[in-house]
Short mmCIF file of C-alpha atoms in Angstrom, two decimals:
data_model
loop_
_atom_site.label_atom_id
_atom_site.label_comp_id
_atom_site.label_asym_id
_atom_site.label_seq_id
_atom_site.Cartn_x
_atom_site.Cartn_y
_atom_site.Cartn_z
CA UNK A 1 75.74 -177.36 57.79
CA UNK A 2 79.20 -176.20 58.72
CA UNK A 3 81.00 -173.77 61.01
CA UNK A 4 83.55 -171.99 58.82
CA UNK A 5 85.47 -170.07 61.48
CA UNK A 6 85.25 -169.14 65.15
CA UNK A 7 86.18 -165.57 66.01
CA UNK A 8 87.45 -164.42 69.38
CA UNK A 9 85.93 -161.05 70.22
CA UNK A 10 88.09 -158.14 71.37
CA UNK A 11 86.18 -155.12 72.68
CA UNK A 12 87.98 -151.78 72.45
CA UNK A 13 87.44 -148.06 72.62
CA UNK A 14 87.32 -146.26 69.27
CA UNK A 15 90.77 -144.75 69.80
CA UNK A 16 92.34 -148.21 70.35
CA UNK A 17 91.15 -150.16 67.31
CA UNK A 18 93.66 -148.95 64.70
CA UNK A 19 96.68 -149.72 66.89
CA UNK A 20 95.27 -153.11 67.91
CA UNK A 21 94.52 -154.12 64.32
CA UNK A 22 98.00 -153.01 63.20
CA UNK A 23 99.64 -154.94 66.05
CA UNK A 24 97.82 -158.19 65.20
CA UNK A 25 98.38 -157.79 61.46
CA UNK A 26 102.13 -157.62 62.16
CA UNK A 27 102.09 -160.37 64.80
CA UNK A 28 100.01 -162.85 62.79
CA UNK A 29 101.30 -161.82 59.38
CA UNK A 30 97.87 -161.31 57.85
CA UNK A 31 96.05 -158.19 56.72
CA UNK A 32 92.58 -157.45 58.02
CA UNK A 33 89.90 -159.41 56.18
CA UNK A 34 87.17 -156.92 56.76
CA UNK A 35 86.68 -153.50 58.29
CA UNK A 36 83.46 -151.52 58.48
CA UNK A 37 81.48 -149.03 60.49
CA UNK A 38 78.18 -150.13 62.02
CA UNK A 39 76.52 -146.73 62.52
CA UNK A 40 73.20 -148.17 63.75
CA UNK A 41 75.07 -149.28 66.89
CA UNK A 42 77.86 -146.64 66.90
CA UNK A 43 80.49 -149.34 66.38
CA UNK A 44 83.54 -149.92 64.21
CA UNK A 45 84.57 -153.51 63.43
CA UNK A 46 87.57 -155.24 61.90
CA UNK A 47 88.77 -158.83 61.56
CA UNK A 48 92.36 -160.07 61.51
CA UNK A 49 92.68 -163.85 61.19
CA UNK A 50 90.29 -165.21 63.84
CA UNK A 51 90.05 -162.05 65.95
CA UNK A 52 87.01 -159.80 65.65
CA UNK A 53 87.70 -156.29 66.92
CA UNK A 54 84.62 -154.39 68.03
CA UNK A 55 85.18 -150.75 68.99
CA UNK A 56 82.82 -148.19 70.42
CA UNK A 57 81.94 -146.22 73.51
CA UNK A 58 81.14 -147.92 76.81
CA UNK A 59 77.46 -147.30 76.07
CA UNK A 60 77.53 -148.63 72.50
CA UNK A 61 79.54 -151.73 73.50
CA UNK A 62 77.40 -152.60 76.54
CA UNK A 63 74.75 -154.66 74.67
CA UNK A 64 77.47 -156.75 72.97
CA UNK A 65 80.00 -157.45 75.74
CA UNK A 66 78.28 -160.58 77.04
CA UNK A 67 78.66 -162.28 73.64
CA UNK A 68 81.76 -164.44 73.94
CA UNK A 69 82.42 -165.55 70.35
CA UNK A 70 81.26 -165.30 66.76
CA UNK A 71 80.67 -168.50 64.81
CA UNK A 72 80.86 -167.87 61.07
CA UNK A 73 78.64 -170.44 59.36
CA UNK A 74 77.91 -171.62 55.87
CA UNK A 75 74.10 -171.73 56.32
CA UNK A 76 72.50 -169.69 59.09
CA UNK A 77 69.02 -171.15 58.48
CA UNK A 78 70.32 -174.69 58.95
CA UNK A 79 71.82 -173.72 62.32
CA UNK A 80 68.61 -171.92 63.32
CA UNK A 81 66.76 -175.20 62.77
CA UNK A 82 69.42 -177.41 64.39
CA UNK A 83 70.48 -175.49 67.50
CA UNK A 84 67.20 -175.85 69.45
CA UNK A 85 67.61 -179.65 69.17
CA UNK A 86 70.91 -179.32 71.08
CA UNK A 87 69.39 -177.53 74.08
CA UNK A 88 70.50 -174.14 72.77
CA UNK A 89 68.15 -171.14 72.77
CA UNK A 90 67.88 -168.62 69.96
CA UNK A 91 67.67 -165.27 71.76
CA UNK A 92 67.57 -163.07 68.64
CA UNK A 93 66.28 -164.51 65.38
CA UNK A 94 68.19 -164.11 62.14
CA UNK A 95 68.37 -160.53 60.91
CA UNK A 96 70.27 -158.52 58.30
CA UNK A 97 73.61 -157.00 59.35
CA UNK A 98 76.29 -155.19 57.29
CA UNK A 99 78.14 -158.45 56.48
CA UNK A 100 75.07 -160.62 55.77
CA UNK A 101 72.80 -162.12 58.46
CA UNK A 102 73.25 -163.02 62.10
CA UNK A 103 71.44 -164.38 65.16
CA UNK A 104 72.23 -164.55 68.86
CA UNK A 105 72.23 -167.94 70.59
CA UNK A 106 72.74 -169.15 74.14
CA UNK A 107 74.33 -172.60 74.02
CA UNK A 108 73.18 -175.29 76.44
CA UNK A 109 76.28 -174.63 78.58
CA UNK A 110 75.36 -170.94 78.90
CA UNK A 111 77.85 -169.52 76.37
CA UNK A 112 76.42 -166.58 74.40
CA UNK A 113 77.40 -166.80 70.71
CA UNK A 114 76.70 -164.72 67.64
CA UNK A 115 76.12 -166.88 64.55
CA UNK A 116 76.79 -165.04 61.30
CA UNK A 117 76.54 -165.96 57.63
CA UNK A 118 78.50 -163.54 55.49
CA UNK A 119 77.14 -162.63 52.08
CA UNK A 120 80.69 -162.59 50.71
CA UNK A 121 82.73 -165.35 52.28
CA UNK A 122 86.51 -164.95 52.57
CA UNK A 123 88.37 -168.11 51.47
CA UNK A 124 90.63 -167.97 54.54
CA UNK A 125 87.58 -168.25 56.80
CA UNK A 126 87.29 -172.00 56.41
CA UNK A 127 88.59 -174.25 59.17
CA UNK A 128 89.94 -177.60 58.08
CA UNK A 129 87.56 -180.42 59.00
CA UNK A 130 88.91 -182.97 61.43
CA UNK A 131 89.18 -186.59 60.36
#
């Protein structure tokens, strides 16, 4: 059971995402790792390094704005079993999303986090373990 990467979420309007992604690609020196439309929620998403850009209208973004981070994990089912033992609450059970599967969790400290297991994992999305 391992967290592979933690993504900071950046919420934007649809007309801002391309400029923001280009800016961070140049600043960080990395190309976007993923980019896709999520038509079921009227959203457009992209990832550069550890930043997840989520673009949409005020209405389409409203249900997602309270989520503070995305934890990319190796095994979503293992976290679904483990997190309740930490005082965390699974608010939305694991479901299929365009990149794989995700679930929504409120940590014991109140932080709202999306946990996601990508079907195709990017090699750069692996944090070095601490010793």
